[in-house]
Coordinates of C-alpha atoms and ligand atoms in Angstrom, one line a residue:
X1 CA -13.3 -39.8 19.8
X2 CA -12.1 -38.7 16.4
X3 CA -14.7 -40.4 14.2
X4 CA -17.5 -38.9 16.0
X5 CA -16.2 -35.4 16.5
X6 CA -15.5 -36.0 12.4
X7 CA -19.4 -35.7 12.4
X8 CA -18.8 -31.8 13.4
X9 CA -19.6 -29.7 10.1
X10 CA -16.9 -26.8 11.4
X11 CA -14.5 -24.9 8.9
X12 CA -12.0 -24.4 9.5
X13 CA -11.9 -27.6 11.9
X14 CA -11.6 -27.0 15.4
X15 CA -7.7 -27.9 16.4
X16 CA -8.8 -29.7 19.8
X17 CA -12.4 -31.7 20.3
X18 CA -13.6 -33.6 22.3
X19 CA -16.6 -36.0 23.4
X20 CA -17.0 -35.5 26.8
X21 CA -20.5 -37.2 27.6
X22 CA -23.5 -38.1 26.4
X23 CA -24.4 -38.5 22.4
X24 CA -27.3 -36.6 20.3
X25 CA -28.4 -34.0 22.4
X26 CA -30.8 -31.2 21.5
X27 CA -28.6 -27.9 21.2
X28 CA -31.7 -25.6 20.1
X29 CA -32.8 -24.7 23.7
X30 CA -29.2 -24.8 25.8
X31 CA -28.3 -21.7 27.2
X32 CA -25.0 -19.3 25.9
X33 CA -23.0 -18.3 28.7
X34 CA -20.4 -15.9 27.6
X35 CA -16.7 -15.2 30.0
X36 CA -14.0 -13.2 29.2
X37 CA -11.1 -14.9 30.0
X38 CA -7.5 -13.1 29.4
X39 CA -5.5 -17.0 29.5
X40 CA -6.9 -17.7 26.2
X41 CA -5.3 -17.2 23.4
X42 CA -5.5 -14.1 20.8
X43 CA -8.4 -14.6 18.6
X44 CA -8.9 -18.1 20.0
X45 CA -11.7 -19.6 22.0
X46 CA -13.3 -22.5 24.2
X47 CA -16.9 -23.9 24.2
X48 CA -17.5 -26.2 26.3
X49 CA -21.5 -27.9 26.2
X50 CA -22.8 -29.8 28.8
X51 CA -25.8 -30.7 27.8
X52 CA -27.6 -27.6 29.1
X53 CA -25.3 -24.6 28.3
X54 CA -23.1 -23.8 26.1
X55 CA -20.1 -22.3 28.1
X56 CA -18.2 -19.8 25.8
X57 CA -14.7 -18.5 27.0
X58 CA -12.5 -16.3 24.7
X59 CA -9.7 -13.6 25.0
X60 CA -10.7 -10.8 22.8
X61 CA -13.6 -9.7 20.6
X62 CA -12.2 -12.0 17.7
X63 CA -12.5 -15.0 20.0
X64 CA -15.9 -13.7 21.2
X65 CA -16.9 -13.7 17.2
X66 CA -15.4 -17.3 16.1
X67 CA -16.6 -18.9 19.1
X68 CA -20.2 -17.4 18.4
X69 CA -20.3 -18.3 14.6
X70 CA -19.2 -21.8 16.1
X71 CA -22.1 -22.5 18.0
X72 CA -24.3 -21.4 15.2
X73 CA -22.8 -23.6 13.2
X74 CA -23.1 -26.3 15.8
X75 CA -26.3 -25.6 16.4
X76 CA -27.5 -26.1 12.5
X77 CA -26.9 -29.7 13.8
X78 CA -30.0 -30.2 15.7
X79 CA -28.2 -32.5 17.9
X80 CA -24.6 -33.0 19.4
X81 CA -22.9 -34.5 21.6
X82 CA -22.1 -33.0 24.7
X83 CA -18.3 -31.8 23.9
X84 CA -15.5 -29.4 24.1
X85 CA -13.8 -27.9 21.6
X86 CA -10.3 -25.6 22.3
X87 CA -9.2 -23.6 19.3
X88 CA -6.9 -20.3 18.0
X89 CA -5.5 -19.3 14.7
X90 CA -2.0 -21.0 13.2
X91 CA -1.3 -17.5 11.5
X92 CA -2.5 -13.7 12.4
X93 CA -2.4 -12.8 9.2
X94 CA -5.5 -14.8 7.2
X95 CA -6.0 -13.2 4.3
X96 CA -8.2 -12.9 0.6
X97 CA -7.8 -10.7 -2.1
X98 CA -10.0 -9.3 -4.6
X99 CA -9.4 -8.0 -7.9
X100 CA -11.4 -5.0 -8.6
X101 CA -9.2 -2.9 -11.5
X102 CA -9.5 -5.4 -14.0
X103 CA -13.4 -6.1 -13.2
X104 CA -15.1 -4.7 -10.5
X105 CA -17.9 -5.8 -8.2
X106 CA -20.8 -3.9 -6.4
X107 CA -20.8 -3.5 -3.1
X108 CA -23.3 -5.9 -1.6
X109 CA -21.5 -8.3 -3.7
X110 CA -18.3 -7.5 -2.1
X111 CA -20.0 -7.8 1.1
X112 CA -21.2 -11.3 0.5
X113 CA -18.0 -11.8 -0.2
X114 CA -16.9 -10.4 3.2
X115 CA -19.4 -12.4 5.3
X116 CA -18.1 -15.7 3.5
X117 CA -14.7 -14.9 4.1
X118 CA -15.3 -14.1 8.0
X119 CA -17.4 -17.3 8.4
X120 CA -14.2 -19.4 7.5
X121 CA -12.3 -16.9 10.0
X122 CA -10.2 -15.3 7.7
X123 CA -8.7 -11.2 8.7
X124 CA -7.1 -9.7 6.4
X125 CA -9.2 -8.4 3.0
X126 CA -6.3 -8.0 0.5
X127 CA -8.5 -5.3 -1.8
X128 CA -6.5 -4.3 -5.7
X129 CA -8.1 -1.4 -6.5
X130 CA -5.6 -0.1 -9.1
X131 CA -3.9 -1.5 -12.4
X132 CA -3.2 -1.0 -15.7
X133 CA -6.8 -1.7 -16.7
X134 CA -8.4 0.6 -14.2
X135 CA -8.6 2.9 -10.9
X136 CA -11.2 2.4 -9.2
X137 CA -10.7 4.4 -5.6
X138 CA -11.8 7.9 -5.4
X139 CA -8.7 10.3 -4.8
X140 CA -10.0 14.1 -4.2
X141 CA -6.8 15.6 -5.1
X142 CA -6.0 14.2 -8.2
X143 CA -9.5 14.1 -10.1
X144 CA -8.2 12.6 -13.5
X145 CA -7.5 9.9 -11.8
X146 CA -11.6 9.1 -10.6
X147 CA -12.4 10.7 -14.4
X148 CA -9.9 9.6 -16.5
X149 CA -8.0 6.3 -15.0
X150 CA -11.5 4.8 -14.2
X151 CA -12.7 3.8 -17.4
X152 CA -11.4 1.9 -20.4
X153 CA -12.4 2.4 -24.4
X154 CA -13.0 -1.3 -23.7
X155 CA -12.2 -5.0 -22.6
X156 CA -11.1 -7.6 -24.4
X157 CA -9.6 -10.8 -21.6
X158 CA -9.7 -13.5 -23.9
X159 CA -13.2 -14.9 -23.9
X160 CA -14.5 -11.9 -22.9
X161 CA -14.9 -9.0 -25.3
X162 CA -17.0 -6.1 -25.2
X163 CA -16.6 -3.1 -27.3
X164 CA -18.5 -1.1 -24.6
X165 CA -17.1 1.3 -22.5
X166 CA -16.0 0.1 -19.3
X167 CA -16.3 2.3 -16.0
X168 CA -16.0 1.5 -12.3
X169 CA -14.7 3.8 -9.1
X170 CA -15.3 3.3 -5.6
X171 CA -16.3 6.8 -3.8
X172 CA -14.8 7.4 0.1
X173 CA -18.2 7.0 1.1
X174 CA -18.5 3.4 0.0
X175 CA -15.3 2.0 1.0
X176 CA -16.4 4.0 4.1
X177 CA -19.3 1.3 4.4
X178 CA -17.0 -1.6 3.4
X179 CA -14.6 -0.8 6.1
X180 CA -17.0 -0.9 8.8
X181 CA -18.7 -4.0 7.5
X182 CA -15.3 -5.8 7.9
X183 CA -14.8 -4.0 11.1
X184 CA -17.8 -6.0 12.3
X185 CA -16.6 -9.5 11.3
X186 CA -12.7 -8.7 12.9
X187 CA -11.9 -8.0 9.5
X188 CA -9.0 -5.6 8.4
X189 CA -8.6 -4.0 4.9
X190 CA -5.8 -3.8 3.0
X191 CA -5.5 -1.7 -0.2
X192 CA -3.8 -2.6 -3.1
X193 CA -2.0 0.6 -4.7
X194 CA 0.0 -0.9 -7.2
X195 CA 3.7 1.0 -8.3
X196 CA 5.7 1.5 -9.7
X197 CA 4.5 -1.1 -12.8
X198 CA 1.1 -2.2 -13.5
X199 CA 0.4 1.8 -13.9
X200 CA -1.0 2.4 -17.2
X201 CA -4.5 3.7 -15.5
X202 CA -2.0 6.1 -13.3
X203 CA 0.0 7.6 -16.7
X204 CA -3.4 7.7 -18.7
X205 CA -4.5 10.3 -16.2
X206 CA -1.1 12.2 -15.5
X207 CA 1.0 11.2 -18.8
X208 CA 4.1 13.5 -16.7
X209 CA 4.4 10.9 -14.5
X210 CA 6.1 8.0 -16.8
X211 CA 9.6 8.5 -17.9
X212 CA 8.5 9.3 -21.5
X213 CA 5.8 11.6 -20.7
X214 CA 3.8 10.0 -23.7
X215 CA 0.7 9.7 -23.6
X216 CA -1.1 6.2 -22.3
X217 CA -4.3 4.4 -22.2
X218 CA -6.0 2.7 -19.6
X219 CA -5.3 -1.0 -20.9
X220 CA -7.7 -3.0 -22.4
X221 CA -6.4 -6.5 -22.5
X222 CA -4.7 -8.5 -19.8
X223 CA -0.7 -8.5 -19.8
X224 CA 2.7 -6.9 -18.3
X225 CA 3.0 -3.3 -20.0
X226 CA 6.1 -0.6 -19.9
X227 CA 4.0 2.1 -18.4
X228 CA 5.5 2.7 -15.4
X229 CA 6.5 5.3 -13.1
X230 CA 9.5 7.3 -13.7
X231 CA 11.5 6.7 -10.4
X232 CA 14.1 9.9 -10.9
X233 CA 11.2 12.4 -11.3
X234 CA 10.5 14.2 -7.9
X235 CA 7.0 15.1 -9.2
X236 CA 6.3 11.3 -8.6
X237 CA 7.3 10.9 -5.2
X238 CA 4.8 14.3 -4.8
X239 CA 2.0 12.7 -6.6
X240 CA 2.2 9.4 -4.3
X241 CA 2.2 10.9 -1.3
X242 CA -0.8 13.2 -1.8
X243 CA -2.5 9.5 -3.2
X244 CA -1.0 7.8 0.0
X245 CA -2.4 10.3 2.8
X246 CA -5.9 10.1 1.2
X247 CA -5.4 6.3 1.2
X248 CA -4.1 6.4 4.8
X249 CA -6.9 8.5 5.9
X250 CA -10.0 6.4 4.7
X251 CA -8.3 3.2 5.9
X252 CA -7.7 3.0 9.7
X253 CA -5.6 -0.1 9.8
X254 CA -2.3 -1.7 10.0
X255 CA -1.1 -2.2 6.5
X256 CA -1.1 -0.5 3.0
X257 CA 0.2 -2.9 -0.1
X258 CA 2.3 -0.8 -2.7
X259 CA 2.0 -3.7 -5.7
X260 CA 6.1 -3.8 -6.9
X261 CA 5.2 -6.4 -8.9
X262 CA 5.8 -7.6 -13.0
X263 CA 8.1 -4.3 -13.3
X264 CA 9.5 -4.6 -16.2
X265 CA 12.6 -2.2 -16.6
X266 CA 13.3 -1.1 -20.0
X267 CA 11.3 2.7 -19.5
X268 CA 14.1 3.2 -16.7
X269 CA 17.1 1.9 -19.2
X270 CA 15.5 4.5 -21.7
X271 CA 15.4 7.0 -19.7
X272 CA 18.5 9.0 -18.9
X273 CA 17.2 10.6 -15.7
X274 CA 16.4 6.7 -13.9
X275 CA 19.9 6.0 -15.7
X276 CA 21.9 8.8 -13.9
X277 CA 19.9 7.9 -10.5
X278 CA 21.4 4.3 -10.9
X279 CA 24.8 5.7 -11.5
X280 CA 24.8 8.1 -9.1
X281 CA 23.9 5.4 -6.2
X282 CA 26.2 2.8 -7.5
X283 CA 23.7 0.4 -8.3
X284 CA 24.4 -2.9 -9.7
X285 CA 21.2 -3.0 -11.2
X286 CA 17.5 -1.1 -12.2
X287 CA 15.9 -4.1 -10.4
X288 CA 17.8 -2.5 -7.4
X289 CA 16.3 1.0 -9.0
X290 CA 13.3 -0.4 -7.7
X291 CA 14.3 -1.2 -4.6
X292 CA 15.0 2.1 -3.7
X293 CA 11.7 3.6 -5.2
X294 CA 9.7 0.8 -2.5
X295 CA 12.1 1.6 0.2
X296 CA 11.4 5.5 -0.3
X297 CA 7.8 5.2 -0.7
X298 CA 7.7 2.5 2.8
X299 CA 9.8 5.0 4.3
X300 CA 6.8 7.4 3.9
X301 CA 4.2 5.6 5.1
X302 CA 6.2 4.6 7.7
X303 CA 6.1 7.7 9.1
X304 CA 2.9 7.6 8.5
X305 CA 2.3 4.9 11.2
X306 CA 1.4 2.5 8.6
X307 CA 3.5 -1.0 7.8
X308 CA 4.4 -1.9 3.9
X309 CA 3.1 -5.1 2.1
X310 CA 5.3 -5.4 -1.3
X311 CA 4.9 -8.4 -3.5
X312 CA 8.0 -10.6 -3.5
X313 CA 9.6 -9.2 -7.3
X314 CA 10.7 -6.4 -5.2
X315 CA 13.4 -7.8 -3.4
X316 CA 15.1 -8.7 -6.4
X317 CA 17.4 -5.9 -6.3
X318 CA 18.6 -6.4 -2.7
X319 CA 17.7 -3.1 -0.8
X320 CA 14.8 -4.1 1.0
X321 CA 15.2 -5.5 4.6
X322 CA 13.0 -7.2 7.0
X323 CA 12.5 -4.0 8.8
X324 CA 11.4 -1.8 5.8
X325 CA 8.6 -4.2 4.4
X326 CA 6.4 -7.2 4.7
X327 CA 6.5 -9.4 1.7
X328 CA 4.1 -11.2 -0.1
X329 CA 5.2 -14.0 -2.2
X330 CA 3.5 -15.6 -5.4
X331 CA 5.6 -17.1 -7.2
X332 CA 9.4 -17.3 -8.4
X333 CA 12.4 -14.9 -7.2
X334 CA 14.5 -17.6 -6.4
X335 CA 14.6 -18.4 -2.5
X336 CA 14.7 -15.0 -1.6
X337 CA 10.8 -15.1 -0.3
X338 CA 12.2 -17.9 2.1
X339 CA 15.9 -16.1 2.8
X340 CA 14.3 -13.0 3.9
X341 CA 12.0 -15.0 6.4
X342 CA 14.9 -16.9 7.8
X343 CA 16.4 -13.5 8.3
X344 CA 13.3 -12.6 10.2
X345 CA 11.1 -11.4 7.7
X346 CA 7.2 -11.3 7.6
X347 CA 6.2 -12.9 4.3
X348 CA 2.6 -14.1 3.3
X349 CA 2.7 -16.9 1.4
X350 CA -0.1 -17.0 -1.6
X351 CA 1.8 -19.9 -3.8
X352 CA 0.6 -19.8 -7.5
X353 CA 0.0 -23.1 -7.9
X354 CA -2.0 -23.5 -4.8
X355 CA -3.2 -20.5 -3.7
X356 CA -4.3 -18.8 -7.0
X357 CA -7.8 -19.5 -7.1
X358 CA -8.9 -17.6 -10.6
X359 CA -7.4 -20.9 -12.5
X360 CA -9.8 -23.6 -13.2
X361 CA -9.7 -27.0 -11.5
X362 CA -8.9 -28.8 -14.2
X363 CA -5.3 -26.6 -13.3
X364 CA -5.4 -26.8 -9.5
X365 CA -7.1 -29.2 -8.4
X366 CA -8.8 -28.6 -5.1
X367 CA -6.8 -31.3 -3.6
X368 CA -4.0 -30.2 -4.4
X369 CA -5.3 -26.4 -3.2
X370 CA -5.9 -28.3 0.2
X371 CA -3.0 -30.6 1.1
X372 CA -0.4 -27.6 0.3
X373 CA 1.7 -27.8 3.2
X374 CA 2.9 -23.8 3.5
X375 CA 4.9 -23.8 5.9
X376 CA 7.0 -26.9 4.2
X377 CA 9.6 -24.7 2.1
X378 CA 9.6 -22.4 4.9
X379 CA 10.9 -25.1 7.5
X380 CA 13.7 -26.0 4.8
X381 CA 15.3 -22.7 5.0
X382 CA 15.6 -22.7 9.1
X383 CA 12.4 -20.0 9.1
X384 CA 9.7 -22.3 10.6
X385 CA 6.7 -20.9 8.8
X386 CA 5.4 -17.7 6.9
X387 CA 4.0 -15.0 9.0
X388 CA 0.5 -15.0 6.8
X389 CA -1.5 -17.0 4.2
X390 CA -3.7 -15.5 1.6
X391 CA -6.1 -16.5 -1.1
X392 CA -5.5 -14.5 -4.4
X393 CA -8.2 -14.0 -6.9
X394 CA -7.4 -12.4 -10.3
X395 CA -10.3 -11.0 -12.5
X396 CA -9.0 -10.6 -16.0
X397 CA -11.4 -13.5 -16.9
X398 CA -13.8 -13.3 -14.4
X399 CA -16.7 -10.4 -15.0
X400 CA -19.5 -11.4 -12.5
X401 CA -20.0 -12.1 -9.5
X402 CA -21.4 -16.0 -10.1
X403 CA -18.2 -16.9 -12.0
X404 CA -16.3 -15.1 -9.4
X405 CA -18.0 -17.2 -6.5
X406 CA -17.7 -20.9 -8.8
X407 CA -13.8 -20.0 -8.4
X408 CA -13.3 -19.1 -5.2
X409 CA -15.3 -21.9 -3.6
X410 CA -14.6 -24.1 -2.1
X411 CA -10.8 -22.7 -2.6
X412 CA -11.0 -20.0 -0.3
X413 CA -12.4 -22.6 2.2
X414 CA -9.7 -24.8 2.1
X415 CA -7.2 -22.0 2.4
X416 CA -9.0 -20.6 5.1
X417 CA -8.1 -24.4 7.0
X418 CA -4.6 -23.9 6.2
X419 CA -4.4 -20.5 7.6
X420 CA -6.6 -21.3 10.7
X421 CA -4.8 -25.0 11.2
X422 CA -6.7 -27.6 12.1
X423 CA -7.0 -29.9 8.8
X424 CA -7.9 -32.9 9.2
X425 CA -8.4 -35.3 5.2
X426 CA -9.3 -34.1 2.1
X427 CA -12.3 -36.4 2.0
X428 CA -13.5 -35.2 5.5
X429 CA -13.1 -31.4 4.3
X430 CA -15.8 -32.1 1.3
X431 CA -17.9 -34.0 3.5
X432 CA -17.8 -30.7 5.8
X433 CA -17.9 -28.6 3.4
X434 CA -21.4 -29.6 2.3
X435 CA -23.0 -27.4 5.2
X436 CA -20.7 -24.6 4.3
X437 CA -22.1 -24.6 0.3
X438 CA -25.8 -24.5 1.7
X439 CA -25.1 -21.7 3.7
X440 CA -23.3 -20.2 1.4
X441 CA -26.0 -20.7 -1.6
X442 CA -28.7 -19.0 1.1
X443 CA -26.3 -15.9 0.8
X444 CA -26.5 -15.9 -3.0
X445 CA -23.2 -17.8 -3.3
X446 CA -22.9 -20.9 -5.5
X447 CA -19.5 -22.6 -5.0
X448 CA -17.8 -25.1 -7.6
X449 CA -19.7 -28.8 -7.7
X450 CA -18.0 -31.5 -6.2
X451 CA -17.8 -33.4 -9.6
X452 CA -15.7 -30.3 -11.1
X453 CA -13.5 -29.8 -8.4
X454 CA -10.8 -33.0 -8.9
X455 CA -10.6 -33.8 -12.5
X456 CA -8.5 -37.3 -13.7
X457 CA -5.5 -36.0 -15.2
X458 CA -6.9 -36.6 -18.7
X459 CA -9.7 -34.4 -18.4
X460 CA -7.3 -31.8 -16.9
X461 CA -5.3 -31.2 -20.4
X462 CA -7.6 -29.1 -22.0
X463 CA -7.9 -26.3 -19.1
X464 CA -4.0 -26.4 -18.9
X465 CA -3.1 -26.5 -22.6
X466 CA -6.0 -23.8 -22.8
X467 CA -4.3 -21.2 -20.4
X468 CA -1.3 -22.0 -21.5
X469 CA -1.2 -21.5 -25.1
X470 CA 1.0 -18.8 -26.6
X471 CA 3.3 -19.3 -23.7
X472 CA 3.6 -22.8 -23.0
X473 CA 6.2 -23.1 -20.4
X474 CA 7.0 -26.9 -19.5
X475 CA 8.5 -26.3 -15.6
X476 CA 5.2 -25.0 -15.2
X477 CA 3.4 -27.2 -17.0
X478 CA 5.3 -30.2 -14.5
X479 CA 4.2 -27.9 -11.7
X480 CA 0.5 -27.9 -12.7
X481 CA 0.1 -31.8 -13.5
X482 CA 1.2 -32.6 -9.9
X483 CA -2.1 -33.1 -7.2
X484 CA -0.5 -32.4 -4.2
Ligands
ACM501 C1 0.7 -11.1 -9.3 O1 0.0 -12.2 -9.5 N1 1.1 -10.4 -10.3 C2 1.0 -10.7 -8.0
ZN502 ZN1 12.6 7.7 -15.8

């Protein structure tokens, strides 16, 4: 039964298949019958084909959408067996991120993008629309942020330098259209507002805002800088909350991320206003300084109706509880990604050394991408499994669209599996994913050739000693040389 379903070119693969007659039969001319049936499961679907029909049965407009993209996919096959396949997502939260502050993207690349991700069934679009090297999402009431934060003197990301001017902001009107277009493909969109660090493009605008009230430049380079908000100053708190009702009124849907992380703390231990805030709250620490600043700010939108993404950093300081925030872990912080799930906690596992998908392969191998078992350190701790998974992409050294696409496929793809469930081998993944890549290259989307994908581990030194250099760290280093 397995070997033949195997000949299926489905991604994510379908969690239960079956060959329930005869072989090779034409699916061009069998008829769709569609029935909405509340037993199935959220987002999930059946298809049954006889031969003649193909009988579709789903729960929810999600499960209408996969199933439909399934037969079409199906369908590209000419001939099938006549079959039935039952499937529904592992996780509710499948997500992929974009990096648009450090280089951005046009629109109809973003929504190539968008139809890619939604053809491997992924939810969630993760968008990063500020950092130190750029705003980029059009706030009415604070204009020097669209004028000023927008642009940089110029970029220099290691093998990309350009003395030019660099300048990119998304008006309300197009993430307007973005939204919908997700809305379409049972996609919802998450932005990225990234405090209280990575905020140089926020203090070039509104120098008042930092705790030295110096003046600051959108950055130019990639890196962790001090510019960050001054957490004692009410004017902040003022500033974030007009930002955050514009942000919660353009985007309809469940979460907002607020960043929280690479914070580094030495403007607060500087500054005696954040220092007489610790004080006065008894605080053991100013990573616990920043606890309170993400509690306060969650608080808000709270209120708001919205939920709180943070990225894991900010639970460092030990204020944050399962009911204030959702977490998002990358890497490090000790076990306290996998405590506060144990405790309950909703945290989205994106794992550096798996799930970052702007390294080359010759540093993650896509194997290694692939057979990452998410839920494994999860389990360990008592928690079972993460409440999400999400491919990240960074851009500091990616500045078009076709390097961006030759990173994040086939990654996203095989992330996509882990989030949906349903893996089946490495081997039979690239053998599926071959349909994917020609689908994908009609959309104007080139993914990374097989022969780059799994380098020996000779031929992988160079790209690690290469990213590495200047801050060669060798419990990384161990990390990285592992496949799986
Ligand atoms: C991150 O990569 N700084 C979340
Ligand atoms: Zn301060």
């Amino acid at each position: 039964m397995r070997d033949r379903a195997l000949n299926f070119n489905i991604i994510p693969h379908p969690k239960k298949i079956a060959i329930i007659g005869t072989d090779n039969v034409n699916t061009a001319d069998a008829e769709l019958r569609l029935i909405s049936d509340s037993a199935v499961a959220k987002e999930g679907f059946s298809i049954k084909f006889d031969g003649k029909t193909f009988k579709v049965s789903f729960a929810d407009e999600s499960g209408k959408f996969y199933a439909l993209q399934t037969v079409e996919q199906i369908k590209t096959l000419k001939k099938a067996p006549e079959f039935k396949i039952e499937d529904y997502p592992e996780y509710e939260y499948r997500g992929f991120s974009l990096d648009c502050a450090r280089h951005s993207f046009t629109v109809d690349e973003i929504k190539r993008l968008i139809d890619a991700a939604a053809g491997f069934r992924l939810n969630r679009f993760h968008w990063h629309l500020t950092d130190d090297q750029g705003w980029r999402i059009e706030i009415d009431g604070k204009p020097r942020l669209n004028e000023t934060g927008s642009v940089r003197k110029s970029s220099d990301f290691g093998g990309h330098s350009d003395k030019r001017p660099y300048r990119a902001l998304f008006s309300k009107d197009e993430i307007r259209d973005i939204i919908a277009y997700c809305r379409e493909r049972r996609i919802e969109v998450i932005p990225e507002i990234d405090i209280p660090g990575h905020a140089s493009a926020i203090l070039a605008s509104y120098p008042h805002l930092g705790c030295s009230k110096k003046p600051v430049e959108v950055q130019t380079k990639q890196g962790i800088y001090n510019n960050i908000l001054c957490v004692s100053n009410e004017e902040v708190y003022n500033f974030l909350f007009g930002v955050l009702d514009e942000v919660c009124e353009l985007f309809p849907f469940e979460y907002i991320h607020i960043g929280g992380d690479e914070t580094p703390t030495k403007s607060w231990e500087n500054c005696p206003d954040c220092r007489k805030m610790k004080e006065d709250l008894g605080l053991e620490n100013f990573s616990s300084l920043q606890g309170v600043f993400m509690k306060r700010v969650a608080e808000y939108l709270k209120a708001k109706g919205k939920k709180v993404i943070v990225w894991n950093e900010s639970l460092k300081g030990g204020i944050l509880t399962p009911e204030d925030v959702t977490v998002q872990r990358w890497m490090g912080g000790g076990n306290s990604s996998y405590e506060f799930a144990e405790a309950g906690g909703k945290v989205i596992e994106s794992d550096f050394f798996h799930y970052y998908c702007d390294y080359p392969f010759g540093m993650t191998p896509l194997k290694k991408t692939y057979n990452y078992e998410p839920a494994k350190k999860y389990k360990k701790c008592g928690a079972q499994k993460p409440y999400g998974i999400e491919a990240e992409i960074w851009t500091e050294y990616i500045s078009d669209f076709d390097t961006l696409c030759r990173f994040y496929f086939p990654r996203m793809a095989a992330i996509a599996e882990a989030a949906w469930g349903g893996k089946t081998s490495y081997k039979d993944f690239t053998l599926r994913y071959r349909s994917a890549d020609e689908k994908l290259k009609a959309m104007g989307i080139n993914s990374a050739p097989e022969r780059d994908r799994d380098l020996n581990p000779l031929l992988r030194i160079p790209d690690i000693i290469k990213f590495f250099s200047g801050s060669l760290n060798l419990g990384m280093l161990k990390d990285h040389m592992e496949v799986s």
